[in-house]
Short mmCIF file of C-alpha atoms and ligand atoms in Angstrom, two decimals:
data_model
loop_
_atom_site.label_atom_id
_atom_site.label_comp_id
_atom_site.label_asym_id
_atom_site.label_seq_id
_atom_site.Cartn_x
_atom_site.Cartn_y
_atom_site.Cartn_z
CA UNK A 1 -13.92 -2.33 20.75
CA UNK A 2 -11.83 -3.30 17.67
CA UNK A 3 -9.93 -0.34 16.21
CA UNK A 4 -9.64 -0.47 12.51
CA UNK A 5 -7.56 1.91 10.39
CA UNK A 6 -8.93 2.33 6.90
CA UNK A 7 -6.88 3.98 3.98
CA UNK A 8 -8.67 7.27 3.21
CA UNK A 9 -9.96 7.55 -0.32
CA UNK A 10 -11.51 5.08 -2.97
CA UNK A 11 -9.59 2.05 -1.76
CA UNK A 12 -10.82 2.71 1.80
CA UNK A 13 -14.30 2.54 0.70
CA UNK A 14 -13.98 -0.70 -0.97
CA UNK A 15 -12.38 -1.91 2.12
CA UNK A 16 -15.09 -0.71 4.38
CA UNK A 17 -17.54 -2.48 2.17
CA UNK A 18 -15.79 -5.72 2.82
CA UNK A 19 -15.85 -5.23 6.60
CA UNK A 20 -19.50 -4.15 6.40
CA UNK A 21 -20.47 -7.36 4.59
CA UNK A 22 -18.29 -9.27 7.09
CA UNK A 23 -20.73 -8.13 9.94
CA UNK A 24 -18.82 -5.02 10.98
CA UNK A 25 -21.19 -2.30 9.82
CA UNK A 26 -20.97 1.37 10.95
CA UNK A 27 -23.78 3.35 9.28
CA UNK A 28 -22.33 6.72 10.55
CA UNK A 29 -19.25 6.38 8.34
CA UNK A 30 -21.44 7.02 5.37
CA UNK A 31 -22.48 10.44 6.57
CA UNK A 32 -20.79 13.14 4.32
CA UNK A 33 -18.98 15.09 6.85
CA UNK A 34 -15.17 15.70 7.69
CA UNK A 35 -15.07 13.47 10.77
CA UNK A 36 -12.32 10.84 10.79
CA UNK A 37 -13.36 8.57 13.51
CA UNK A 38 -16.70 6.60 13.46
CA UNK A 39 -17.83 3.89 15.81
CA UNK A 40 -20.64 1.31 16.39
CA UNK A 41 -20.78 0.17 19.96
CA UNK A 42 -23.26 -2.56 19.04
CA UNK A 43 -20.88 -4.58 16.94
CA UNK A 44 -17.84 -3.43 18.90
CA UNK A 45 -16.03 -1.58 16.13
CA UNK A 46 -14.27 1.83 15.62
CA UNK A 47 -13.01 3.00 12.38
CA UNK A 48 -10.71 5.68 11.47
CA UNK A 49 -9.63 7.14 8.14
CA UNK A 50 -5.94 7.54 7.85
CA UNK A 51 -3.43 8.46 5.15
CA UNK A 52 -2.70 5.17 3.32
CA UNK A 53 0.97 5.44 3.85
CA UNK A 54 0.46 5.92 7.61
CA UNK A 55 -1.69 2.79 8.25
CA UNK A 56 1.20 0.57 9.18
CA UNK A 57 2.34 2.90 11.89
CA UNK A 58 -0.89 3.07 13.53
CA UNK A 59 -1.10 -0.81 13.55
CA UNK A 60 2.43 -1.41 14.60
CA UNK A 61 2.14 0.77 17.49
CA UNK A 62 -1.23 -0.55 18.61
CA UNK A 63 -3.24 2.73 18.00
CA UNK A 64 -5.25 0.40 15.46
CA UNK A 65 -5.71 -3.21 16.05
CA UNK A 66 -5.90 -4.05 12.48
CA UNK A 67 -5.80 -2.11 9.04
CA UNK A 68 -5.34 -2.18 5.39
CA UNK A 69 -2.02 -1.26 3.95
CA UNK A 70 -0.61 -1.48 0.39
CA UNK A 71 2.24 -4.18 -0.13
CA UNK A 72 4.51 -1.28 -1.17
CA UNK A 73 4.36 0.28 2.09
CA UNK A 74 5.07 -3.13 4.01
CA UNK A 75 8.02 -3.84 1.81
CA UNK A 76 9.33 -0.47 2.10
CA UNK A 77 9.12 0.04 5.94
CA UNK A 78 8.97 -3.46 7.09
CA UNK A 79 6.64 -2.76 10.09
CA UNK A 80 6.55 -5.37 12.71
CA UNK A 81 2.91 -6.50 12.13
CA UNK A 82 1.25 -9.64 10.96
CA UNK A 83 0.14 -9.78 7.35
CA UNK A 84 -3.09 -11.72 7.39
CA UNK A 85 -4.68 -11.61 3.99
CA UNK A 86 -4.34 -10.35 0.49
CA UNK A 87 -7.50 -8.37 -0.28
CA UNK A 88 -7.03 -8.59 -3.98
CA UNK A 89 -7.75 -4.99 -4.49
CA UNK A 90 -5.59 -1.89 -5.01
CA UNK A 91 -3.57 -3.81 -7.47
CA UNK A 92 -0.66 -2.24 -9.17
CA UNK A 93 3.15 -3.01 -9.67
CA UNK A 94 6.47 -1.47 -8.51
CA UNK A 95 8.39 -0.96 -11.69
CA UNK A 96 11.51 0.50 -13.06
CA UNK A 97 10.86 3.04 -15.78
CA UNK A 98 12.80 5.51 -17.99
CA UNK A 99 12.75 7.33 -21.11
CA UNK A 100 12.30 5.02 -24.09
CA UNK A 101 15.65 5.69 -25.53
CA UNK A 102 17.10 4.80 -22.22
CA UNK A 103 20.05 2.16 -22.44
CA UNK A 104 21.74 1.03 -19.36
CA UNK A 105 25.56 1.35 -19.31
CA UNK A 106 26.77 -1.27 -16.65
CA UNK A 107 30.18 0.71 -16.39
CA UNK A 108 28.28 3.60 -14.86
CA UNK A 109 26.52 3.92 -11.48
CA UNK A 110 22.76 4.17 -12.35
CA UNK A 111 20.75 7.09 -10.81
CA UNK A 112 17.59 5.88 -9.43
CA UNK A 113 14.86 8.49 -8.36
CA UNK A 114 12.12 7.02 -6.13
CA UNK A 115 9.94 7.39 -3.00
CA UNK A 116 10.50 3.65 -2.34
CA UNK A 117 14.33 3.79 -1.55
CA UNK A 118 14.51 0.38 0.31
CA UNK A 119 12.62 -1.43 -2.36
CA UNK A 120 14.88 0.00 -4.88
CA UNK A 121 18.13 -0.72 -3.07
CA UNK A 122 17.12 -4.42 -2.48
CA UNK A 123 16.09 -4.84 -5.97
CA UNK A 124 19.51 -3.62 -7.36
CA UNK A 125 21.40 -5.53 -4.78
CA UNK A 126 19.85 -8.62 -5.95
CA UNK A 127 20.97 -8.14 -9.43
CA UNK A 128 24.31 -6.81 -8.38
CA UNK A 129 24.03 -3.40 -9.82
CA UNK A 130 25.64 -0.33 -8.46
CA UNK A 131 23.11 2.65 -7.95
CA UNK A 132 22.87 6.20 -6.59
CA UNK A 133 19.49 6.78 -4.85
CA UNK A 134 17.79 9.90 -5.28
CA UNK A 135 15.03 10.13 -2.63
CA UNK A 136 12.15 12.26 -3.76
CA UNK A 137 8.55 12.55 -2.10
CA UNK A 138 6.35 12.82 -5.36
CA UNK A 139 6.18 13.70 -9.07
CA UNK A 140 9.15 11.10 -9.47
CA UNK A 141 8.29 10.90 -13.28
CA UNK A 142 9.88 14.30 -13.59
CA UNK A 143 13.21 13.09 -12.55
CA UNK A 144 14.39 11.34 -15.92
CA UNK A 145 13.05 14.13 -18.03
CA UNK A 146 15.20 16.60 -16.19
CA UNK A 147 18.00 14.28 -16.17
CA UNK A 148 17.95 14.38 -12.42
CA UNK A 149 18.06 10.42 -12.59
CA UNK A 150 18.35 7.71 -15.36
CA UNK A 151 15.44 5.61 -14.21
CA UNK A 152 12.75 5.73 -11.55
CA UNK A 153 11.28 3.05 -9.35
CA UNK A 154 7.59 3.73 -8.83
CA UNK A 155 4.12 2.51 -8.61
CA UNK A 156 2.44 1.87 -11.94
CA UNK A 157 -1.31 1.24 -12.01
CA UNK A 158 -2.87 2.13 -15.35
CA UNK A 159 0.38 3.33 -16.97
CA UNK A 160 -1.14 6.53 -17.79
CA UNK A 161 1.30 8.70 -15.84
CA UNK A 162 4.11 7.22 -17.38
CA UNK A 163 2.75 7.46 -20.69
CA UNK A 164 1.71 11.08 -20.50
CA UNK A 165 5.32 11.88 -19.43
CA UNK A 166 6.97 9.79 -22.36
CA UNK A 167 8.20 7.22 -19.84
CA UNK A 168 8.01 3.26 -20.16
CA UNK A 169 8.36 0.31 -18.03
CA UNK A 170 11.62 -1.46 -18.17
CA UNK A 171 11.29 -4.01 -15.50
CA UNK A 172 8.59 -5.12 -13.01
CA UNK A 173 10.08 -5.40 -9.56
CA UNK A 174 7.03 -6.79 -7.72
CA UNK A 175 3.27 -7.01 -7.88
CA UNK A 176 1.39 -4.91 -5.26
CA UNK A 177 -2.22 -5.34 -3.63
CA UNK A 178 -3.81 -4.25 -0.42
CA UNK A 179 -3.09 -6.27 2.63
CA UNK A 180 -4.96 -6.91 5.95
CA UNK A 181 -2.56 -6.30 8.68
CA UNK A 182 -2.69 -6.84 12.51
CA UNK A 183 -0.95 -5.47 15.48
CA UNK A 184 0.99 -8.42 17.16
CA UNK A 185 -0.46 -8.26 20.53
CA UNK A 186 -4.06 -7.29 19.32
CA UNK A 187 -3.83 -10.55 17.34
CA UNK A 188 -3.54 -12.39 20.45
CA UNK A 189 -5.75 -10.52 22.92
CA UNK A 190 -8.63 -9.68 20.25
CA UNK A 191 -8.09 -13.00 18.37
CA UNK A 192 -11.79 -13.99 18.02
CA UNK A 193 -12.93 -10.84 16.52
CA UNK A 194 -9.98 -10.67 14.16
CA UNK A 195 -10.28 -14.29 13.14
CA UNK A 196 -13.89 -13.75 12.58
CA UNK A 197 -13.06 -10.82 10.13
CA UNK A 198 -10.29 -12.91 8.45
CA UNK A 199 -12.71 -15.83 8.04
CA UNK A 200 -15.61 -13.61 6.61
CA UNK A 201 -13.41 -11.74 4.22
CA UNK A 202 -11.71 -14.89 2.99
CA UNK A 203 -15.12 -16.25 2.12
CA UNK A 204 -15.84 -13.12 0.25
CA UNK A 205 -12.63 -13.39 -1.63
CA UNK A 206 -13.26 -16.93 -2.51
CA UNK A 207 -16.94 -16.25 -3.71
CA UNK A 208 -15.56 -13.59 -5.94
CA UNK A 209 -13.08 -15.78 -7.50
CA UNK A 210 -15.64 -18.67 -8.10
C1 LIG B 301 1.43 6.73 -8.06
C2 LIG B 301 2.55 6.78 -8.62
C3 LIG B 301 2.34 7.25 -10.11
C4 LIG B 301 0.71 7.02 -10.37
C5 LIG B 301 0.85 5.83 -11.25
O1 LIG B 301 1.04 7.95 -7.52
O2 LIG B 301 3.68 7.62 -8.11
O3 LIG B 301 2.48 8.71 -10.06
O4 LIG B 301 0.25 6.66 -9.08
O5 LIG B 301 -0.61 5.51 -11.59
P1 LIG B 301 -0.99 5.18 -13.19
O6 LIG B 301 -0.17 4.26 -13.58
O7 LIG B 301 -2.48 4.74 -12.97
O8 LIG B 301 -0.94 6.51 -13.85
P2 LIG B 301 -0.21 8.35 -6.35
O9 LIG B 301 -1.49 8.66 -7.09
O10 LIG B 301 -0.23 7.00 -5.44
O11 LIG B 301 0.49 9.34 -5.50
P3 LIG B 301 1.90 10.25 -5.11
O12 LIG B 301 1.79 11.32 -6.19
O13 LIG B 301 1.73 10.50 -3.76
O14 LIG B 301 2.89 9.18 -5.50
#
């Protein structure tokens, strides 16, 4: 049985569609209920819905053989997993944003509010800028408005959240998309099934880009 962690939500539905088209269908997953685990013994697959930011934990510890996680989570937590494929969905970017009148004063330590402390730290280290990290768990956009921080480092997808809070992007740090990841020992012991999924999904991606 191949255990697959899917990110709960709209992205997860797109991911499931890719697995289904790859021959790993599990019709019971489409039933409208609150169950979190679904399996299809015939094709040897078990899916479970997981909070997107937790997927890498399940895969790293082997509770899932494979899963789909955002590059943001992989960069932030550096889980010990194999990154097998860029699925070209869930696309957004990690960016620095601030109020439009913000001007950086290099003499002062920059106050950075973020959920992604490691990404922010390595970005500012790379440009040799002193910062003070203010770690928040959500609603990051409020921080510069209330002068809790000078800038934020956060995910920008459509840009709507920033716009509605009168903030703008100052720098893009890195583009983000969903990645297929595998547990390292599962990759060895369930290699045939995993390679089949990688092959089938790569073909789907190629066909999409043709
Ligand atoms: C992210 C991010 C922004 C929003 C950006 O939050 O933190 O708030 O999406 O999207 P937009 O550019 O399309 O407006 P998410 O919805 O992932 O959840 P969160 O509140 O847990 O951070």
